[in-house]
């Protein structure tokens, strides 16, 4: 069902402005400024800026005390060259909005308009515009910020647009919505030698090959099983283009994803142990680092029921997804600390995939996102 919104023209203009001026994770200063300027037209009771570096929080209070519900959207773009030619294409080479964060932030601005004109009866609605989702640093920076410490939501919600799903379809799931993801960097240091006398050095080649082989054995690709695990090789570096030299150092990176946080912790420990054992076998010093961590989005059933009820109220098509999405999303840190849920909105069967250079957020789903968020807020804040 198509939802109409009287503010759509202004919202689309905002979305295209954000799309045209993308900023990478942690550098969303202009984006945050555009959001803040827009919100000042629909003044919240509190507007808090520079949260977790560039985050923005808008707070709309009800007439009476009650529950607090937080809605979150992202601000950052990706290091991807845009190949689209429309007027609002990115003005920056190598940076573009290819995940739809421009649209998600616009939906939250649309919710701000609704809350300004129709204050909640009870409780409080908080809008969080979060930086640095793409590298996993945004959520922990927000939660660690003293400006956020005073906020204690009873529920947290977020959405994500979903290419290859029916346009405006609401996609829900209890328990894990998106997978837990972490990335491992394994640095191996040995000893260089003349290429004619490799036995006088310690070359990391066989260790890198062995690590790759052993890590591959950890894969269990059936997403319906609790022990789902995918280990993907990402990057290998070894030696230099000096053909008279046997390499003395190397580095290999993998991403690791599981469908729950406990399983990921278990797999990480096993992988670290395997890498260290192999390095020891080949007499190599081994340094292991983890980066870009994403907690699984563990959806609370009561929160998902609020989404279902809101979608039903608006006569929307709801899809109950059986398995989690395999990508990472740092909203999982919020659902780990507060009851909440992430859901999806179909962005069209023919929309390019996320992170593709020709992707663009479909403005047609903006009213749907606003309507679901607003209905959820009314269910929770008018509950008493």
GROMACS .gro file of C-alpha atoms in nm:
model
  384
    1UNK     CA    1   0.000   0.000   0.000
    2UNK     CA    2   0.140   0.340  -0.098
    3UNK     CA    3   0.158   0.590   0.185
    4UNK     CA    4   0.122   0.961   0.106
    5UNK     CA    5   0.311   1.230   0.296
    6UNK     CA    6   0.243   1.604   0.254
    7UNK     CA    7   0.607   1.688   0.334
    8UNK     CA    8   0.758   1.458   0.073
    9UNK     CA    9   0.886   1.736  -0.156
   10UNK     CA   10   1.096   1.897   0.118
   11UNK     CA   11   1.217   1.558   0.236
   12UNK     CA   12   1.325   1.445  -0.110
   13UNK     CA   13   1.511   1.773  -0.153
   14UNK     CA   14   1.695   1.706   0.175
   15UNK     CA   15   1.771   1.347   0.077
   16UNK     CA   16   1.922   1.454  -0.254
   17UNK     CA   17   2.131   1.723  -0.085
   18UNK     CA   18   2.272   1.465   0.156
   19UNK     CA   19   2.333   1.223  -0.133
   20UNK     CA   20   2.510   1.490  -0.335
   21UNK     CA   21   2.748   1.577  -0.049
   22UNK     CA   22   2.849   1.241   0.105
   23UNK     CA   23   3.100   1.210   0.389
   24UNK     CA   24   3.294   0.911   0.515
   25UNK     CA   25   3.262   0.755   0.860
   26UNK     CA   26   3.352   0.994   1.140
   27UNK     CA   27   3.373   1.293   0.906
   28UNK     CA   28   3.000   1.367   0.867
   29UNK     CA   29   3.030   1.732   0.977
   30UNK     CA   30   2.839   1.888   0.687
   31UNK     CA   31   2.580   1.610   0.691
   32UNK     CA   32   2.520   1.663   1.063
   33UNK     CA   33   2.492   2.037   0.997
   34UNK     CA   34   2.228   1.982   0.728
   35UNK     CA   35   2.031   1.757   0.963
   36UNK     CA   36   2.052   2.007   1.250
   37UNK     CA   37   1.941   2.295   1.027
   38UNK     CA   38   1.642   2.094   0.907
   39UNK     CA   39   1.543   1.994   1.262
   40UNK     CA   40   1.549   2.358   1.376
   41UNK     CA   41   1.250   2.418   1.147
   42UNK     CA   42   1.061   2.165   1.364
   43UNK     CA   43   1.224   2.239   1.700
   44UNK     CA   44   1.261   1.948   1.940
   45UNK     CA   45   1.264   2.004   2.317
   46UNK     CA   46   1.635   1.929   2.309
   47UNK     CA   47   1.881   1.925   2.020
   48UNK     CA   48   2.217   1.772   2.109
   49UNK     CA   49   2.502   1.783   1.859
   50UNK     CA   50   2.856   1.642   1.833
   51UNK     CA   51   2.755   1.316   1.999
   52UNK     CA   52   3.016   1.048   1.933
   53UNK     CA   53   3.196   1.313   1.722
   54UNK     CA   54   2.930   1.404   1.461
   55UNK     CA   55   2.609   1.249   1.591
   56UNK     CA   56   2.286   1.445   1.640
   57UNK     CA   57   2.010   1.374   1.893
   58UNK     CA   58   1.664   1.533   1.884
   59UNK     CA   59   1.430   1.480   2.180
   60UNK     CA   60   1.052   1.530   2.160
   61UNK     CA   61   0.881   1.508   2.500
   62UNK     CA   62   0.522   1.411   2.570
   63UNK     CA   63   0.272   1.592   2.786
   64UNK     CA   64   0.315   1.339   3.069
   65UNK     CA   65   0.586   1.106   3.196
   66UNK     CA   66   0.601   0.766   3.028
   67UNK     CA   67   0.819   0.530   2.830
   68UNK     CA   68   1.105   0.643   2.609
   69UNK     CA   69   1.153   0.513   2.256
   70UNK     CA   70   1.461   0.580   2.043
   71UNK     CA   71   1.478   0.566   1.663
   72UNK     CA   72   1.817   0.558   1.494
   73UNK     CA   73   1.943   0.640   1.144
   74UNK     CA   74   2.294   0.659   1.000
   75UNK     CA   75   2.487   0.951   0.847
   76UNK     CA   76   2.796   0.810   0.674
   77UNK     CA   77   2.869   0.724   0.312
   78UNK     CA   78   3.110   0.476   0.153
   79UNK     CA   79   3.446   0.499  -0.028
   80UNK     CA   80   3.286   0.404  -0.361
   81UNK     CA   81   3.290   0.591  -0.694
   82UNK     CA   82   2.938   0.671  -0.806
   83UNK     CA   83   2.862   0.593  -1.173
   84UNK     CA   84   2.513   0.747  -1.179
   85UNK     CA   85   2.464   1.059  -1.391
   86UNK     CA   86   2.156   1.218  -1.232
   87UNK     CA   87   2.168   1.577  -1.102
   88UNK     CA   88   2.211   1.477  -0.735
   89UNK     CA   89   2.509   1.247  -0.797
   90UNK     CA   90   2.801   1.274  -0.555
   91UNK     CA   91   3.020   1.579  -0.604
   92UNK     CA   92   3.315   1.398  -0.444
   93UNK     CA   93   3.523   1.146  -0.633
   94UNK     CA   94   3.549   0.813  -0.456
   95UNK     CA   95   3.276   0.886  -0.196
   96UNK     CA   96   2.903   0.815  -0.234
   97UNK     CA   97   2.589   0.705  -0.051
   98UNK     CA   98   2.562   0.343  -0.161
   99UNK     CA   99   2.387   0.198   0.143
  100UNK     CA  100   2.092   0.435   0.167
  101UNK     CA  101   2.196   0.621   0.480
  102UNK     CA  102   2.087   0.942   0.309
  103UNK     CA  103   1.735   0.795   0.288
  104UNK     CA  104   1.737   0.656   0.642
  105UNK     CA  105   1.837   0.995   0.785
  106UNK     CA  106   1.567   1.163   0.577
  107UNK     CA  107   1.304   0.924   0.714
  108UNK     CA  108   1.405   1.025   1.066
  109UNK     CA  109   1.372   1.392   0.968
  110UNK     CA  110   1.024   1.312   0.840
  111UNK     CA  111   0.944   1.158   1.177
  112UNK     CA  112   1.065   1.481   1.342
  113UNK     CA  113   0.803   1.675   1.144
  114UNK     CA  114   0.529   1.439   1.264
  115UNK     CA  115   0.643   1.464   1.627
  116UNK     CA  116   0.663   1.842   1.611
  117UNK     CA  117   0.304   1.872   1.489
  118UNK     CA  118   0.169   1.582   1.699
  119UNK     CA  119   0.349   1.557   2.032
  120UNK     CA  120   0.327   1.221   2.209
  121UNK     CA  121   0.067   1.202   2.484
  122UNK     CA  122   0.308   1.036   2.728
  123UNK     CA  123   0.676   0.954   2.737
  124UNK     CA  124   0.958   1.069   2.512
  125UNK     CA  125   1.068   1.007   2.154
  126UNK     CA  126   1.439   1.033   2.075
  127UNK     CA  127   1.581   1.058   1.724
  128UNK     CA  128   1.945   0.953   1.693
  129UNK     CA  129   2.141   1.039   1.379
  130UNK     CA  130   2.446   0.817   1.417
  131UNK     CA  131   2.785   0.856   1.247
  132UNK     CA  132   3.030   0.586   1.140
  133UNK     CA  133   2.805   0.284   1.098
  134UNK     CA  134   3.004   0.149   0.805
  135UNK     CA  135   3.322   0.091   1.004
  136UNK     CA  136   3.149  -0.024   1.323
  137UNK     CA  137   3.283   0.264   1.534
  138UNK     CA  138   2.970   0.478   1.545
  139UNK     CA  139   2.753   0.285   1.791
  140UNK     CA  140   3.029   0.233   2.053
  141UNK     CA  141   3.129   0.600   2.026
  142UNK     CA  142   2.769   0.711   2.080
  143UNK     CA  143   2.713   0.480   2.376
  144UNK     CA  144   3.042   0.589   2.537
  145UNK     CA  145   2.966   0.960   2.497
  146UNK     CA  146   2.864   1.131   2.825
  147UNK     CA  147   2.593   1.317   2.629
  148UNK     CA  148   2.424   0.982   2.566
  149UNK     CA  149   2.467   0.852   2.922
  150UNK     CA  150   2.158   1.040   3.042
  151UNK     CA  151   1.939   0.868   2.782
  152UNK     CA  152   1.772   0.546   2.896
  153UNK     CA  153   1.538   0.420   2.622
  154UNK     CA  154   1.281   0.152   2.698
  155UNK     CA  155   1.290   0.054   2.330
  156UNK     CA  156   1.523   0.117   2.036
  157UNK     CA  157   1.434   0.080   1.666
  158UNK     CA  158   1.610   0.110   1.332
  159UNK     CA  159   1.532   0.022   0.973
  160UNK     CA  160   1.728  -0.064   0.662
  161UNK     CA  161   1.621  -0.045   0.300
  162UNK     CA  162   1.639  -0.379   0.117
  163UNK     CA  163   1.697  -0.397  -0.259
  164UNK     CA  164   1.549  -0.705  -0.430
  165UNK     CA  165   1.250  -0.704  -0.193
  166UNK     CA  166   0.906  -0.578  -0.296
  167UNK     CA  167   0.889  -0.199  -0.275
  168UNK     CA  168   0.744  -0.083   0.060
  169UNK     CA  169   0.725  -0.437   0.197
  170UNK     CA  170   0.805  -0.455   0.570
  171UNK     CA  171   1.054  -0.733   0.653
  172UNK     CA  172   1.059  -0.858   1.012
  173UNK     CA  173   1.224  -1.134   1.211
  174UNK     CA  174   1.246  -1.238   1.576
  175UNK     CA  175   1.590  -1.303   1.728
  176UNK     CA  176   1.888  -1.245   1.495
  177UNK     CA  177   1.814  -0.994   1.217
  178UNK     CA  178   2.172  -0.928   1.100
  179UNK     CA  179   2.480  -1.138   1.169
  180UNK     CA  180   2.768  -1.077   1.406
  181UNK     CA  181   3.076  -0.980   1.206
  182UNK     CA  182   3.440  -0.917   1.292
  183UNK     CA  183   3.758  -0.888   1.087
  184UNK     CA  184   4.095  -1.038   1.176
  185UNK     CA  185   4.439  -0.909   1.075
  186UNK     CA  186   4.721  -1.161   1.113
  187UNK     CA  187   5.075  -1.023   1.083
  188UNK     CA  188   5.361  -1.272   1.046
  189UNK     CA  189   5.725  -1.176   1.091
  190UNK     CA  190   6.016  -1.405   1.004
  191UNK     CA  191   6.350  -1.330   0.843
  192UNK     CA  192   6.444  -1.220   0.492
  193UNK     CA  193   6.712  -1.404   0.298
  194UNK     CA  194   6.862  -1.422  -0.048
  195UNK     CA  195   6.619  -1.587  -0.289
  196UNK     CA  196   6.898  -1.828  -0.383
  197UNK     CA  197   6.930  -1.933  -0.018
  198UNK     CA  198   6.575  -1.929   0.126
  199UNK     CA  199   6.675  -2.184   0.391
  200UNK     CA  200   6.874  -1.908   0.565
  201UNK     CA  201   6.558  -1.707   0.623
  202UNK     CA  202   6.206  -1.763   0.755
  203UNK     CA  203   5.950  -1.712   0.478
  204UNK     CA  204   5.580  -1.676   0.576
  205UNK     CA  205   5.441  -1.832   0.256
  206UNK     CA  206   5.362  -2.178   0.389
  207UNK     CA  207   5.215  -2.035   0.710
  208UNK     CA  208   4.982  -1.807   0.510
  209UNK     CA  209   4.876  -2.104   0.295
  210UNK     CA  210   4.820  -2.319   0.604
  211UNK     CA  211   4.617  -2.050   0.782
  212UNK     CA  212   4.398  -2.008   0.472
  213UNK     CA  213   4.341  -2.384   0.453
  214UNK     CA  214   4.261  -2.423   0.823
  215UNK     CA  215   4.031  -2.120   0.830
  216UNK     CA  216   3.843  -2.255   0.529
  217UNK     CA  217   3.765  -2.571   0.728
  218UNK     CA  218   3.572  -2.358   0.981
  219UNK     CA  219   3.307  -2.260   0.727
  220UNK     CA  220   2.954  -2.386   0.788
  221UNK     CA  221   2.745  -2.200   0.533
  222UNK     CA  222   2.393  -2.321   0.624
  223UNK     CA  223   2.238  -2.003   0.763
  224UNK     CA  224   1.954  -2.194   0.929
  225UNK     CA  225   2.196  -2.371   1.168
  226UNK     CA  226   2.310  -2.226   1.499
  227UNK     CA  227   2.675  -2.290   1.410
  228UNK     CA  228   2.660  -2.088   1.087
  229UNK     CA  229   3.004  -1.946   1.015
  230UNK     CA  230   3.160  -1.786   0.707
  231UNK     CA  231   3.530  -1.698   0.699
  232UNK     CA  232   3.621  -1.492   0.394
  233UNK     CA  233   3.979  -1.409   0.282
  234UNK     CA  234   4.001  -1.034   0.220
  235UNK     CA  235   4.362  -0.931   0.172
  236UNK     CA  236   4.712  -1.082   0.151
  237UNK     CA  237   5.043  -0.897   0.154
  238UNK     CA  238   5.386  -1.061   0.150
  239UNK     CA  239   5.739  -0.945   0.078
  240UNK     CA  240   5.826  -0.699  -0.196
  241UNK     CA  241   5.877  -0.710  -0.572
  242UNK     CA  242   6.246  -0.780  -0.520
  243UNK     CA  243   6.314  -1.104  -0.702
  244UNK     CA  244   6.644  -1.165  -0.532
  245UNK     CA  245   6.486  -1.161  -0.186
  246UNK     CA  246   6.296  -1.436  -0.003
  247UNK     CA  247   6.016  -1.265   0.189
  248UNK     CA  248   6.054  -1.228   0.563
  249UNK     CA  249   5.712  -1.087   0.655
  250UNK     CA  250   5.350  -1.126   0.550
  251UNK     CA  251   4.998  -1.032   0.644
  252UNK     CA  252   4.657  -1.186   0.582
  253UNK     CA  253   4.307  -1.053   0.662
  254UNK     CA  254   3.969  -1.230   0.689
  255UNK     CA  255   3.614  -1.134   0.777
  256UNK     CA  256   3.429  -1.371   1.008
  257UNK     CA  257   3.051  -1.382   1.044
  258UNK     CA  258   2.817  -1.590   1.260
  259UNK     CA  259   2.445  -1.568   1.329
  260UNK     CA  260   2.483  -1.492   1.699
  261UNK     CA  261   2.730  -1.315   1.925
  262UNK     CA  262   2.817  -1.620   2.136
  263UNK     CA  263   2.909  -1.825   1.830
  264UNK     CA  264   3.129  -1.545   1.697
  265UNK     CA  265   3.318  -1.522   2.027
  266UNK     CA  266   3.378  -1.898   2.014
  267UNK     CA  267   3.497  -1.891   1.651
  268UNK     CA  268   3.725  -1.592   1.713
  269UNK     CA  269   3.904  -1.777   1.992
  270UNK     CA  270   3.947  -2.086   1.772
  271UNK     CA  271   4.083  -1.883   1.479
  272UNK     CA  272   4.329  -1.698   1.698
  273UNK     CA  273   4.453  -2.025   1.844
  274UNK     CA  274   4.492  -2.181   1.497
  275UNK     CA  275   4.683  -1.881   1.361
  276UNK     CA  276   4.919  -1.869   1.659
  277UNK     CA  277   4.984  -2.245   1.647
  278UNK     CA  278   5.064  -2.232   1.275
  279UNK     CA  279   5.294  -1.932   1.323
  280UNK     CA  280   5.477  -2.114   1.602
  281UNK     CA  281   5.517  -2.422   1.380
  282UNK     CA  282   5.687  -2.213   1.112
  283UNK     CA  283   5.897  -2.016   1.367
  284UNK     CA  284   5.720  -1.688   1.290
  285UNK     CA  285   5.629  -1.407   1.528
  286UNK     CA  286   5.254  -1.352   1.510
  287UNK     CA  287   5.052  -1.040   1.589
  288UNK     CA  288   4.672  -1.062   1.575
  289UNK     CA  289   4.433  -0.766   1.566
  290UNK     CA  290   4.056  -0.744   1.526
  291UNK     CA  291   3.883  -0.454   1.352
  292UNK     CA  292   3.540  -0.333   1.238
  293UNK     CA  293   3.334  -0.533   1.486
  294UNK     CA  294   2.956  -0.558   1.443
  295UNK     CA  295   2.737  -0.721   1.707
  296UNK     CA  296   2.446  -0.929   1.582
  297UNK     CA  297   2.111  -0.750   1.586
  298UNK     CA  298   1.921  -0.958   1.841
  299UNK     CA  299   1.561  -0.848   1.792
  300UNK     CA  300   1.344  -0.845   2.102
  301UNK     CA  301   1.013  -1.022   2.032
  302UNK     CA  302   0.798  -0.755   2.197
  303UNK     CA  303   0.974  -0.487   1.990
  304UNK     CA  304   0.916  -0.685   1.669
  305UNK     CA  305   0.550  -0.717   1.767
  306UNK     CA  306   0.530  -0.337   1.780
  307UNK     CA  307   0.664  -0.329   1.421
  308UNK     CA  308   0.412  -0.593   1.310
  309UNK     CA  309   0.126  -0.407   1.477
  310UNK     CA  310   0.232  -0.074   1.323
  311UNK     CA  311   0.258  -0.223   0.973
  312UNK     CA  312  -0.079  -0.393   1.012
  313UNK     CA  313  -0.233  -0.065   1.128
  314UNK     CA  314  -0.106   0.098   0.806
  315UNK     CA  315  -0.224  -0.200   0.597
  316UNK     CA  316   0.127  -0.279   0.477
  317UNK     CA  317   0.257  -0.607   0.338
  318UNK     CA  318   0.468  -0.786   0.600
  319UNK     CA  319   0.726  -1.055   0.522
  320UNK     CA  320   0.841  -1.284   0.802
  321UNK     CA  321   1.203  -1.365   0.717
  322UNK     CA  322   1.322  -1.711   0.821
  323UNK     CA  323   1.699  -1.654   0.828
  324UNK     CA  324   1.914  -1.353   0.926
  325UNK     CA  325   2.079  -1.116   0.683
  326UNK     CA  326   2.449  -1.202   0.658
  327UNK     CA  327   2.580  -0.844   0.655
  328UNK     CA  328   2.687  -0.662   0.970
  329UNK     CA  329   2.514  -0.359   1.121
  330UNK     CA  330   2.635  -0.181   1.432
  331UNK     CA  331   2.280  -0.122   1.561
  332UNK     CA  332   2.341  -0.464   1.717
  333UNK     CA  333   2.526  -0.289   1.999
  334UNK     CA  334   2.205  -0.100   2.083
  335UNK     CA  335   1.986  -0.413   2.073
  336UNK     CA  336   2.239  -0.581   2.302
  337UNK     CA  337   2.195  -0.306   2.561
  338UNK     CA  338   1.828  -0.211   2.518
  339UNK     CA  339   1.514  -0.401   2.410
  340UNK     CA  340   1.466  -0.322   2.044
  341UNK     CA  341   1.458  -0.435   1.685
  342UNK     CA  342   1.571  -0.361   1.334
  343UNK     CA  343   1.339  -0.420   1.040
  344UNK     CA  344   1.364  -0.384   0.665
  345UNK     CA  345   1.174  -0.191   0.400
  346UNK     CA  346   1.178  -0.336   0.051
  347UNK     CA  347   1.331  -0.087  -0.190
  348UNK     CA  348   1.227  -0.258  -0.511
  349UNK     CA  349   1.296  -0.577  -0.705
  350UNK     CA  350   1.504  -0.395  -0.967
  351UNK     CA  351   1.698  -0.163  -0.736
  352UNK     CA  352   2.078  -0.217  -0.757
  353UNK     CA  353   2.228  -0.400  -0.461
  354UNK     CA  354   2.366  -0.217  -0.159
  355UNK     CA  355   2.726  -0.096  -0.201
  356UNK     CA  356   2.696  -0.113  -0.581
  357UNK     CA  357   2.828   0.195  -0.768
  358UNK     CA  358   2.491   0.252  -0.939
  359UNK     CA  359   2.273   0.225  -0.625
  360UNK     CA  360   2.046   0.515  -0.524
  361UNK     CA  361   1.793   0.522  -0.241
  362UNK     CA  362   1.435   0.515  -0.377
  363UNK     CA  363   1.246   0.820  -0.250
  364UNK     CA  364   0.917   0.632  -0.289
  365UNK     CA  365   0.979   0.442   0.037
  366UNK     CA  366   1.042   0.751   0.252
  367UNK     CA  367   0.671   0.790   0.350
  368UNK     CA  368   0.656   0.421   0.445
  369UNK     CA  369   0.950   0.447   0.681
  370UNK     CA  370   0.807   0.758   0.844
  371UNK     CA  371   0.464   0.597   0.884
  372UNK     CA  372   0.598   0.282   1.052
  373UNK     CA  373   0.828   0.472   1.286
  374UNK     CA  374   0.553   0.718   1.379
  375UNK     CA  375   0.299   0.444   1.444
  376UNK     CA  376   0.549   0.256   1.664
  377UNK     CA  377   0.612   0.576   1.861
  378UNK     CA  378   0.237   0.626   1.912
  379UNK     CA  379   0.192   0.269   2.033
  380UNK     CA  380   0.465   0.306   2.295
  381UNK     CA  381   0.425   0.667   2.409
  382UNK     CA  382   0.046   0.654   2.424
  383UNK     CA  383   0.044   0.319   2.601
  384UNK     CA  384  -0.052   0.452   2.944
   0.00000   0.00000   0.00000
